[in-house]
CSV table of C-alpha atoms in Angstrom, one decimal:
chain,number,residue,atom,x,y,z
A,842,UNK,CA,-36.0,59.8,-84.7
A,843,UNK,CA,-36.3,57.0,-87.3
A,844,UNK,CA,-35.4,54.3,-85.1
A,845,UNK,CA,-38.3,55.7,-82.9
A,846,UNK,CA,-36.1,56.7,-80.0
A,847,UNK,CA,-38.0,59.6,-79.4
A,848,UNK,CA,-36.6,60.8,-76.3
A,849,UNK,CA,-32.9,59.9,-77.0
A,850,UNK,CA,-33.8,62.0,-80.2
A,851,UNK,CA,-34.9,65.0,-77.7
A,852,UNK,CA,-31.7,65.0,-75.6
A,853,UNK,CA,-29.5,65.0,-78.2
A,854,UNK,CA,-31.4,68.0,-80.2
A,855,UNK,CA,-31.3,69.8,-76.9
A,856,UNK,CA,-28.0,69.6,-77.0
A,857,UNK,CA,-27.5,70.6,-80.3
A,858,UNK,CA,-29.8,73.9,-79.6
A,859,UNK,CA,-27.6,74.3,-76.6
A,860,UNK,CA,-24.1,74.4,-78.9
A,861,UNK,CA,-25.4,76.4,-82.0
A,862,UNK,CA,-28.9,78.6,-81.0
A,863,UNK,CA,-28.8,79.1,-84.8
A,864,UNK,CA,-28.8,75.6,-86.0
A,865,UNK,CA,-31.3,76.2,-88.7
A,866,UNK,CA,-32.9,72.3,-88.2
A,867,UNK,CA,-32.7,72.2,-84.4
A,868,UNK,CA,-36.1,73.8,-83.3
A,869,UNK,CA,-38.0,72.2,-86.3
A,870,UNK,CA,-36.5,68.5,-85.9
A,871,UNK,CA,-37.4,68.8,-82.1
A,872,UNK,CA,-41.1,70.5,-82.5
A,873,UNK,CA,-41.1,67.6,-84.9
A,874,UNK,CA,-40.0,65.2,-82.2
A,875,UNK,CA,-42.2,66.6,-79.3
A,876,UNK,CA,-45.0,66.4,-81.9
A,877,UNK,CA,-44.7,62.3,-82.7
A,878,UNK,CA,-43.8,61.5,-78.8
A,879,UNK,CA,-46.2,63.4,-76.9
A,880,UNK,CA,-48.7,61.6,-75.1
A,881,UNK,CA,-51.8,63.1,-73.2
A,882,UNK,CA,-52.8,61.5,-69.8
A,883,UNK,CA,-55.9,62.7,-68.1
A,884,UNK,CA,-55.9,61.8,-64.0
A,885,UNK,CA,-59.4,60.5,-62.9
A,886,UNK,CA,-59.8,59.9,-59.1
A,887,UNK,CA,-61.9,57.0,-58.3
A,888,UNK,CA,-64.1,57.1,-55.9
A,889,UNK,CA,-64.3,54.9,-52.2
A,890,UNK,CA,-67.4,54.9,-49.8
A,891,UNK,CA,-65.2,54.0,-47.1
A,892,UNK,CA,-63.0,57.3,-47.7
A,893,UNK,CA,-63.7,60.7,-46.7
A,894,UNK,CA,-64.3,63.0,-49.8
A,895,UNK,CA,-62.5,65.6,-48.2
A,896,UNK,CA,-59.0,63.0,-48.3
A,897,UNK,CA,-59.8,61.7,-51.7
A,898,UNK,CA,-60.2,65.5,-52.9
A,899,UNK,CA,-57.1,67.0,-51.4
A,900,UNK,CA,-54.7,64.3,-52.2
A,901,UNK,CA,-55.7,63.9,-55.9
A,902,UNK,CA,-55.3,67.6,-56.3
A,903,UNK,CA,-51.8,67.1,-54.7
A,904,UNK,CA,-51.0,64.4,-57.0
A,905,UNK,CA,-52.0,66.7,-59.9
A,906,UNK,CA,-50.1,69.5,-58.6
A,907,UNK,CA,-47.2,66.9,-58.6
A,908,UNK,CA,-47.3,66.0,-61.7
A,909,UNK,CA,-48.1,69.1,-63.2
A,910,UNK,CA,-44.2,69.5,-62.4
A,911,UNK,CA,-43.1,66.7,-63.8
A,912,UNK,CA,-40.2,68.1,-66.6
A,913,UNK,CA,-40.6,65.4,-69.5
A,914,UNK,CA,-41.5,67.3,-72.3
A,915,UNK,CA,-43.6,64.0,-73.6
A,916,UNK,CA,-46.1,64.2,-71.1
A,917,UNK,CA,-49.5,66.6,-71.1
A,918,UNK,CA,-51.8,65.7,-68.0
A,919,UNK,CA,-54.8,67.3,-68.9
A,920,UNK,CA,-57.1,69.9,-67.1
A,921,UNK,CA,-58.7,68.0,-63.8
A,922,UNK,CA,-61.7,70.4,-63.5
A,923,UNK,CA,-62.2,69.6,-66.9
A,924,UNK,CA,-62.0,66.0,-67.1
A,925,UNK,CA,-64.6,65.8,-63.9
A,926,UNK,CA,-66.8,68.0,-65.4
A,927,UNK,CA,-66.7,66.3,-69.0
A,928,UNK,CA,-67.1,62.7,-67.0
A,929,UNK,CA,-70.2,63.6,-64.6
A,930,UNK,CA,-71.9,65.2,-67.5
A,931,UNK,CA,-71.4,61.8,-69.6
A,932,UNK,CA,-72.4,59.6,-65.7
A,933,UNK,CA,-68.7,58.4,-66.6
A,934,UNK,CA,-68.0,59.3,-62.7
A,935,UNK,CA,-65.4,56.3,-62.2
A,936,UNK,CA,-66.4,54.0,-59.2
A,937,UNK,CA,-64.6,51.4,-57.4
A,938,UNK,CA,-65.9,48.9,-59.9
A,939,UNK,CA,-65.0,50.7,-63.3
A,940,UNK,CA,-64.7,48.4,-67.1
A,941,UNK,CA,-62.8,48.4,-70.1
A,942,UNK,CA,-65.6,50.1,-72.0
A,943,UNK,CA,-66.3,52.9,-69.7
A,944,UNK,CA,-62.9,53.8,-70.1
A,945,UNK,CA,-62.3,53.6,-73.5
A,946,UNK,CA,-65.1,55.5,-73.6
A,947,UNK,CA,-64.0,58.3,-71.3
A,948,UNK,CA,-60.5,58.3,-73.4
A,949,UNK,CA,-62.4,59.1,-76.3
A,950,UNK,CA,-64.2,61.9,-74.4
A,951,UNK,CA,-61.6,63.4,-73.2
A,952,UNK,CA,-58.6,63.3,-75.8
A,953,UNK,CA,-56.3,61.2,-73.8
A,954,UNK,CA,-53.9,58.6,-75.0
A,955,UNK,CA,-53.8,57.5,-71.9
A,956,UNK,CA,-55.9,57.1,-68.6
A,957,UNK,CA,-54.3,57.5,-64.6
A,958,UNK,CA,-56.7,56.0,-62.5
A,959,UNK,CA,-56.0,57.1,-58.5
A,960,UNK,CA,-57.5,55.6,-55.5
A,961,UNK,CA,-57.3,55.7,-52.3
A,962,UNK,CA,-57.7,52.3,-51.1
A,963,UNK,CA,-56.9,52.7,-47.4
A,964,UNK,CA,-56.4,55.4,-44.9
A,965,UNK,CA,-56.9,56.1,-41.5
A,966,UNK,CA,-55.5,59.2,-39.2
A,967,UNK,CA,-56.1,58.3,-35.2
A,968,UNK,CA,-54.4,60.5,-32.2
A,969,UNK,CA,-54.3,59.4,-28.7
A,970,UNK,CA,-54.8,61.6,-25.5
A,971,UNK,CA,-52.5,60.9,-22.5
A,972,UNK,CA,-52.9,62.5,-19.0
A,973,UNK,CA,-49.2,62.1,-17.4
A,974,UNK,CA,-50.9,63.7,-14.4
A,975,UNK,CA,-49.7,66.5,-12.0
A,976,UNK,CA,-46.1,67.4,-11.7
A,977,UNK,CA,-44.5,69.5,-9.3
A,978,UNK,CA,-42.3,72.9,-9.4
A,979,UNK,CA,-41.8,75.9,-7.5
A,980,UNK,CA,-42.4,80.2,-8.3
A,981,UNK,CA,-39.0,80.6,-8.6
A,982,UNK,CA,-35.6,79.6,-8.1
A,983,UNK,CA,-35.7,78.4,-5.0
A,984,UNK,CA,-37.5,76.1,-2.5
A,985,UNK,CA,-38.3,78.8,-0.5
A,986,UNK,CA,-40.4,80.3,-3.3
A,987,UNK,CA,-44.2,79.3,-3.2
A,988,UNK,CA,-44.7,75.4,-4.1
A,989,UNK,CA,-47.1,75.1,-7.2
A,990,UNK,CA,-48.4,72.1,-9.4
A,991,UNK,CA,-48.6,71.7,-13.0
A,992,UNK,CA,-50.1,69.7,-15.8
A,993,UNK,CA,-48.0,67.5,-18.5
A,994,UNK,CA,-49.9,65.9,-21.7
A,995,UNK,CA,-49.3,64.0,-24.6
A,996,UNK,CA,-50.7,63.4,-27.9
A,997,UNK,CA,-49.7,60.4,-30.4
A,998,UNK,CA,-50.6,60.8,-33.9
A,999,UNK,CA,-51.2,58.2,-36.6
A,1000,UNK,CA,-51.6,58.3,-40.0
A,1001,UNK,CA,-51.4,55.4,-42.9
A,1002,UNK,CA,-52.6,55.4,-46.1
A,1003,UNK,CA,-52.6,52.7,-49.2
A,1004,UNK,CA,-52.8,54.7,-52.9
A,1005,UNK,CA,-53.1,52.9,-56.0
A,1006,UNK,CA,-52.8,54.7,-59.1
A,1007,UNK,CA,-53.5,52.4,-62.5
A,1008,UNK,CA,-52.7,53.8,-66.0
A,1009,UNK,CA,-54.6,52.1,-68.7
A,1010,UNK,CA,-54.4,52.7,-72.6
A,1011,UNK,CA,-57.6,54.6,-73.3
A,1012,UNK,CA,-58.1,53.2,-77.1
A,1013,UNK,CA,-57.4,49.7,-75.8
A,1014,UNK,CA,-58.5,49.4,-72.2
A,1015,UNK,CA,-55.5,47.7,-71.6
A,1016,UNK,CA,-53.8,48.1,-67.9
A,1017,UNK,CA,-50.6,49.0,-68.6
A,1018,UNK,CA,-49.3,48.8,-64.7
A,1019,UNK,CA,-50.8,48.7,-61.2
A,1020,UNK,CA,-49.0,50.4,-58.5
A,1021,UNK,CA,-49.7,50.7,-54.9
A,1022,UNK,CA,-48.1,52.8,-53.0
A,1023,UNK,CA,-48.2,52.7,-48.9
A,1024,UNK,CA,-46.8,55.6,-46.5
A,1025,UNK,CA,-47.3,55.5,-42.7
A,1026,UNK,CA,-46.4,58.3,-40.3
A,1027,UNK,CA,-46.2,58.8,-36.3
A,1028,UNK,CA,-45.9,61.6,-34.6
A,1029,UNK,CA,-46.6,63.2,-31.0
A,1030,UNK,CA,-47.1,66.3,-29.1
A,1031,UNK,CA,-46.0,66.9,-25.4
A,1032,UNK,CA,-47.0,70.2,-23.6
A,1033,UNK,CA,-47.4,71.4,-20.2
A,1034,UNK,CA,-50.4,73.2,-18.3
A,1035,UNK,CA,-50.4,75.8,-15.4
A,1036,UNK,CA,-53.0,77.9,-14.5
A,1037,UNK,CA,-51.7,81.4,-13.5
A,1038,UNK,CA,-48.0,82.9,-15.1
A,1039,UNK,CA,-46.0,80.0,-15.9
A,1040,UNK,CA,-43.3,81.9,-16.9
A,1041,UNK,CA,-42.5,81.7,-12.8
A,1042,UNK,CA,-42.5,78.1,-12.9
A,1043,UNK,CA,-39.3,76.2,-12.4
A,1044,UNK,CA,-39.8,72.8,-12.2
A,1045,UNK,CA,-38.6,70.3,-9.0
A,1046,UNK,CA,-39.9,68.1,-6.2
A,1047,UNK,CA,-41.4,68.6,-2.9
A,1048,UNK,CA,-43.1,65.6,-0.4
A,1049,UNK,CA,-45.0,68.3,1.2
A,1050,UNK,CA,-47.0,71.6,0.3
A,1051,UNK,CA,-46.7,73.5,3.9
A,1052,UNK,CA,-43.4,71.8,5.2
A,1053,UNK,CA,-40.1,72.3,4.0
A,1054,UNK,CA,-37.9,69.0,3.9
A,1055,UNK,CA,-34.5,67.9,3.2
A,1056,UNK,CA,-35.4,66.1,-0.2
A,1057,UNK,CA,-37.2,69.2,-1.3
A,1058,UNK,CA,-35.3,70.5,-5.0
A,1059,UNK,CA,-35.7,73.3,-7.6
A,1060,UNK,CA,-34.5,72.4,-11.2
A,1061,UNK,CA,-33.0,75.2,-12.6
A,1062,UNK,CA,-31.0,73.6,-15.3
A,1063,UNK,CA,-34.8,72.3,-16.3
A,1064,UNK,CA,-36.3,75.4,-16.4
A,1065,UNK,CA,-36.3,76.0,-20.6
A,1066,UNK,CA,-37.5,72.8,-20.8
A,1067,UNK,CA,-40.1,73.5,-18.9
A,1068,UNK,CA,-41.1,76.6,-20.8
A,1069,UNK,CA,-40.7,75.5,-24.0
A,1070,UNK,CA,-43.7,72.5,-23.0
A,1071,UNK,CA,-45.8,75.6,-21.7
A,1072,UNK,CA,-45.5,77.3,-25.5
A,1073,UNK,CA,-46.1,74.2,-27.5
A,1074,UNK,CA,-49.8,74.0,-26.2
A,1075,UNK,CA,-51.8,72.8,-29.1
A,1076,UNK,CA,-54.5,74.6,-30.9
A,1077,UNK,CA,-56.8,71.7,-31.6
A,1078,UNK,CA,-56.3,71.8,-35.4
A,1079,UNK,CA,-52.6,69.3,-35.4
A,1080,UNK,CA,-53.9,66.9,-37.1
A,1081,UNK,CA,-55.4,68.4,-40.2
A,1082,UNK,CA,-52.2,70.4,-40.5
A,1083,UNK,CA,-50.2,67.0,-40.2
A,1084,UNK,CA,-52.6,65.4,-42.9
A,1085,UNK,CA,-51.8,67.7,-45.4
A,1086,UNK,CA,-48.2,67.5,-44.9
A,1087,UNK,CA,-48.6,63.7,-45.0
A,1088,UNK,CA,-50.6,64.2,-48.2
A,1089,UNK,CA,-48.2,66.1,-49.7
A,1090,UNK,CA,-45.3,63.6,-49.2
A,1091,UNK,CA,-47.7,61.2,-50.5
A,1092,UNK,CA,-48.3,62.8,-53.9
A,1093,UNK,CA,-44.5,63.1,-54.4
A,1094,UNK,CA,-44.3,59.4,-53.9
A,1095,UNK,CA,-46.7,58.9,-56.5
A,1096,UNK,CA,-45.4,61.4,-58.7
A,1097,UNK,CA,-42.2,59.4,-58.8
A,1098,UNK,CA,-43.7,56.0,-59.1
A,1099,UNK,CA,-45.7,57.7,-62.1
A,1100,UNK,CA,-42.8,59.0,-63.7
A,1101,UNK,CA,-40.9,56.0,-63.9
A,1102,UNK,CA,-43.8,53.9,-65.5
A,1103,UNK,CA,-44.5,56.1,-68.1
A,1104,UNK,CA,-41.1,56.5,-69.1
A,1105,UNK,CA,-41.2,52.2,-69.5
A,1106,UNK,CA,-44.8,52.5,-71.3
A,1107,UNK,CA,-43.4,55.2,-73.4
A,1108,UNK,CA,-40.1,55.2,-73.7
């Protein structure tokens, strides 16, 4: 703790606390410890035109939520409702274009040692329609059974996004790292179509609808297959439900990034 090696100073009082409970100097030397190393950080989304609120809002509560579980004991992220609140009533609301003043400023406003600035600087979520056209199957397990046609789709998804988060000193102004952070996803959805009980249909091949013929063929083994693309019909709502999972990968990434910097800002 004299040398200043605050948090080699925390795991080795932990330890301590760990052997004896009863130490009599262990809980004040480490209250002592907590007390010099703490650091408060307040998180301050900045905002983009060319972003949808509704993205910038969800993933900056996600990275909030993230780091909300962070476990180093140095670290306080203040309350986000709060620090909005406190910042629109002072017209602090950070832009894309943002100066050293404003954010000292805001520091001082809010009680934080430090400032994380997050932004979303690119994103885009895109899904693609394909019509693989009729296919053909039969009411049953046979090709005697009553010929019938079905309907097989697809859907791509595409997601990418570009998140910078910036920490800067808030009595200084000083930047003390930049980080971007990029995460692109695929995905797609194949289903299947039939317009009456298609838990009859098996699926197969026939060259003609009222003749029977030699190359005519019912693919039981296929049949699950089948079904299971006639149960995975979407809803309309798959791509707001893959958003948010993409979101939420993307907070952990940032969480980590975050972690790891302010361990070498404050170490």
């Amino acid at each position: 703790m004299e040398e200043g090696r605050l948090r080699d100073a925390y795991k080795a009082l932990k330890k301590i606390e760990a052997a004896d409970p009863s130490f009599k100097d262990s809980k004040q030397m480490l209250e002592n410890c907590l007390k010099q190393g703490r650091i408060t950080v307040a998180y301050v989304a900045v905002d983009r035109e060319n972003i949808s609120n509704d993205v910038e809002k969800e993933l900056g509560a996600l990275v909030v939520q993230s780091l909300l579980e962070n476990k180093d004991p140095f670290l306080v992220l203040l309350d986000r409702d709060y620090t909005s609140k406190l910042l629109e009533e002072q017209k602090l609301g950070m832009t894309g274009l943002y100066d050293e003043k404003s954010l000292i400023k805001a520091g001082e406003l809010i009680g934080a040692k430090y400032i994380l600035l997050g932004e979303i600087i690119e994103y885009s979520a895109d899904q693609k329609l394909n019509d693989y056209g009729f296919k053909k199957g039969y009411l049953g397990k046979t090709i005697g059974d009553t010929k019938v046609k079905y309907r097989q789709w697809n859907k791509k998804f595409s997601l990418q996004i570009k998140y910078r988060m910036s920490m800067v000193d808030a009595e200084t102004g000083e930047t003390l790292f930049n980080s971007v952070y990029p995460l692109t996803k695929q995905s797609e959805l194949e289903w299947a179509e039939y317009n009456g009980d298609f838990k009859m249909v098996y699926p197969g091949n026939w060259t003609w609808e009222l003749l029977r013929t030699s190359d005519d063929r019912v693919d039981v083994s296929k049949y699950a297959e089948l079904q299971k693309l006639f149960n995975q019909k979407p809803i309309g709502n798959e791509l707001n439900q893959l958003r948010t999972s993409f979101l939420i990968e993307m907070s952990q990434i940032v969480k980590r990034g975050v972690e790891t910097k302010i361990i070498e800002v404050n170490p």
